[in-house]
Tab-separated table of C-alpha atoms in Angstrom:
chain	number	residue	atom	x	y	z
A	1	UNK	CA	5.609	-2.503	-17.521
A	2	UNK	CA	5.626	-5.839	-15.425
A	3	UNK	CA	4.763	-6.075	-11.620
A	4	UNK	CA	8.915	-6.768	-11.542
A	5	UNK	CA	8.799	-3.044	-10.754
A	6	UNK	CA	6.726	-2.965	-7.348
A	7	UNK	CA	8.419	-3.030	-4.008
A	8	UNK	CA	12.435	-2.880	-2.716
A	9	UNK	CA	12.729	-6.377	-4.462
A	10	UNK	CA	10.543	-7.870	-6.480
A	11	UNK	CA	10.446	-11.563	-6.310
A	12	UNK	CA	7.202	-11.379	-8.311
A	13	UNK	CA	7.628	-11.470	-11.822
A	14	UNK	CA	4.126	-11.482	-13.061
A	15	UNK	CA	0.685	-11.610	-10.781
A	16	UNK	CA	-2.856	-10.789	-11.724
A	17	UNK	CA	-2.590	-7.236	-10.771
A	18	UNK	CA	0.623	-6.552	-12.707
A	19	UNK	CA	-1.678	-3.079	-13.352
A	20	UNK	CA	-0.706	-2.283	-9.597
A	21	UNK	CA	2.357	-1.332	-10.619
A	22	UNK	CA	1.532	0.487	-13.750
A	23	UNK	CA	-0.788	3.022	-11.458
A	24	UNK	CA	2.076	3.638	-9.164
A	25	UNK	CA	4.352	4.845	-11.922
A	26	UNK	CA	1.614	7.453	-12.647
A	27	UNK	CA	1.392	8.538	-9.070
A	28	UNK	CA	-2.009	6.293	-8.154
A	29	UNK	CA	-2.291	4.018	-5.216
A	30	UNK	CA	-5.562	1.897	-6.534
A	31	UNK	CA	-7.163	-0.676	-4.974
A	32	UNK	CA	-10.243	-3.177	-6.714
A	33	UNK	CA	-13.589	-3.343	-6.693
A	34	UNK	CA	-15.360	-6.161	-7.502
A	35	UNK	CA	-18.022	-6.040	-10.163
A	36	UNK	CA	-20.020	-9.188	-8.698
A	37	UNK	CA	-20.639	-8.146	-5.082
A	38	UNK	CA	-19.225	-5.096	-4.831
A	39	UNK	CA	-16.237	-6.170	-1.653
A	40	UNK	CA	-13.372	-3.554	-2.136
A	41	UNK	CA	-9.574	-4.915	-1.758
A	42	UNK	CA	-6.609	-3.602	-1.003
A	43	UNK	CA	-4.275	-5.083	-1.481
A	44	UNK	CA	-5.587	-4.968	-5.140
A	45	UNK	CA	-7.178	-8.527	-5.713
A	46	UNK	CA	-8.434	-9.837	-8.828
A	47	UNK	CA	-10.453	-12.822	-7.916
A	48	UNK	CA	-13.030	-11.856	-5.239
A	49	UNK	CA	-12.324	-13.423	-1.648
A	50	UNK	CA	-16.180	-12.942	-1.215
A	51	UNK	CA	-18.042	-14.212	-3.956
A	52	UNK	CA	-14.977	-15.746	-5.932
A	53	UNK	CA	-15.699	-13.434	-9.297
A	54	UNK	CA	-13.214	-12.303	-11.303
A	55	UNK	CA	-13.408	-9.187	-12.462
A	56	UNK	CA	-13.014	-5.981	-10.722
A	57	UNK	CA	-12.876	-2.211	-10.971
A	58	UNK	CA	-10.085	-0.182	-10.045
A	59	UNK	CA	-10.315	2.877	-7.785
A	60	UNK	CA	-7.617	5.279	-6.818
A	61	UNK	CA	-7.556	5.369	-2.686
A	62	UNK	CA	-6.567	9.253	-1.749
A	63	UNK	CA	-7.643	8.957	2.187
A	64	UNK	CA	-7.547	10.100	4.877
A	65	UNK	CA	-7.163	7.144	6.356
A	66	UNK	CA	-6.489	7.212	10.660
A	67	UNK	CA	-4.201	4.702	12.232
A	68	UNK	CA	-5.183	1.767	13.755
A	69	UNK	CA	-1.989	0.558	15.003
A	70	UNK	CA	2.091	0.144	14.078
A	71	UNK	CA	5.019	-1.545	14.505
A	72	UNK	CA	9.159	-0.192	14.167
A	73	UNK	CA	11.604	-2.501	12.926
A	74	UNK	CA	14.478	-2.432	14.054
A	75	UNK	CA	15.938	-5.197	12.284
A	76	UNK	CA	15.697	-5.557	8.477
A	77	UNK	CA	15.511	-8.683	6.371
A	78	UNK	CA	17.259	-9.195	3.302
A	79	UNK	CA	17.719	-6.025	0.797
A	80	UNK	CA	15.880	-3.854	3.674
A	81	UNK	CA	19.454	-3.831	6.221
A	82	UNK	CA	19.752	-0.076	5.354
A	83	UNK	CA	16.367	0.644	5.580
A	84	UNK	CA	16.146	0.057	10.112
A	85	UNK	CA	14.328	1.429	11.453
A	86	UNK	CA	11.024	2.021	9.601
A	87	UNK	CA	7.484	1.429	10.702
A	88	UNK	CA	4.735	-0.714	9.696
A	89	UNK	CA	1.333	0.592	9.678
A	90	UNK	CA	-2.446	-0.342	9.550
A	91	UNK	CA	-4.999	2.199	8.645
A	92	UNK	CA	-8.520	2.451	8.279
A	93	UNK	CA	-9.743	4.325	5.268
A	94	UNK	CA	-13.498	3.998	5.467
A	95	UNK	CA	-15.539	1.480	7.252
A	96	UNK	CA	-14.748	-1.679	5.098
A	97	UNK	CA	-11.731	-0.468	3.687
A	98	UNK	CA	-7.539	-1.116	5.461
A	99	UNK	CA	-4.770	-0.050	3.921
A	100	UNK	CA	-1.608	-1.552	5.048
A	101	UNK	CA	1.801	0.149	4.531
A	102	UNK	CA	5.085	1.311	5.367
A	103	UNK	CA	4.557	5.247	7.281
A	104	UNK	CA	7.163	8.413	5.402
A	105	UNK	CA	10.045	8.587	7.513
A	106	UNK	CA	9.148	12.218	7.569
A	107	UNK	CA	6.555	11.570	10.180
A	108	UNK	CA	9.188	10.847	13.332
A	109	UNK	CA	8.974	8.480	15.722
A	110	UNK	CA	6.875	11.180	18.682
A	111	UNK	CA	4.867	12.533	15.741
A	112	UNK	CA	2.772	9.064	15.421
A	113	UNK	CA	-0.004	8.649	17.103
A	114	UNK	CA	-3.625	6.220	17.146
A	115	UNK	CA	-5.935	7.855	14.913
A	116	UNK	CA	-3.362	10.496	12.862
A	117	UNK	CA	-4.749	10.564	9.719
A	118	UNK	CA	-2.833	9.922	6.730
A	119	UNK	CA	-2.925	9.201	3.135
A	120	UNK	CA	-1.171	6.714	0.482
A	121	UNK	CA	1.338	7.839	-1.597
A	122	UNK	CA	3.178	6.253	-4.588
A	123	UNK	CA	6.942	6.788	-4.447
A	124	UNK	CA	9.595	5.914	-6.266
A	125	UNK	CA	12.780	4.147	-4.457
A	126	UNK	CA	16.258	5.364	-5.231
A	127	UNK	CA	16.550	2.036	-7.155
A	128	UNK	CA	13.483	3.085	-9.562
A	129	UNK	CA	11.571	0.193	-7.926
A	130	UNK	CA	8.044	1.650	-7.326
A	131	UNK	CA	6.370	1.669	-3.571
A	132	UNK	CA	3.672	3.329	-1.857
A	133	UNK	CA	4.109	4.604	1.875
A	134	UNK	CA	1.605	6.134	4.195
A	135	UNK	CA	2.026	10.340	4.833
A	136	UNK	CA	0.238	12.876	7.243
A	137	UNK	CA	-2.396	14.775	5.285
């Protein structure tokens, strides 16, 4: 499988973690470890923002995580107009590690509050496009 499959619309044909996508289809959010220095990324990066090696570890991030901070959108760019309003999220897993992410729309709007803890989840969209979004724990 290509990383065509990740996200609402994938403008990305191919990328260096093209295995990203792969893990989501079998229910894993991952992120990468780098073999040189150890500096864990997430986004998944391949070449190390630290010590500029190039090859990593993956590792399968379950949480919890507690929130930092998040937005709503009210307005949605192209291919997300049906999606308004969603919410925008950054969490801190452990003490290096952030996960950014879009929070369930299960969790409503008075549920969500600093320092809920949650946990990434791979989902599938009703377009078969693969994602990941943020749930309570």
């Amino acid at each position: 499988m290509g990383f065509e499959k990740f996200g609402k619309i994938s403008l990305t044909p191919e990328t260096k973690v093209e295995q990203f996508a792969n893990y989501l289809a079998e229910g894993k959010v991952m992120a990468t470890r780098c073999k040189g220095c150890g500096k864990r990324s997430f986004p998944p990066r391949i070449d190390c923002s630290n010590c500029l090696a190039s090859e990593v570890d993956w590792f399968e991030m379950k949480g919890p995580a507690r929130l930092l901070t998040y937005t709503t959108s009210n307005y949605g760019p192209t291919g997300f107009e049906d999606d308004v309003p969603y919410s925008l999220a950054v969490a801190q897993l452990d003490d290096e590690l952030k996960i950014f992410g879009r929070l369930s729309k299960e969790i409503k709007a008075e549920e969500i509050k600093i320092g809920m803890e949650l946990r990434p989840v791979s989902v599938t969209l009703a377009n078969g496009q693969l994602s990941y979004e943020l749930v309570k724990t």
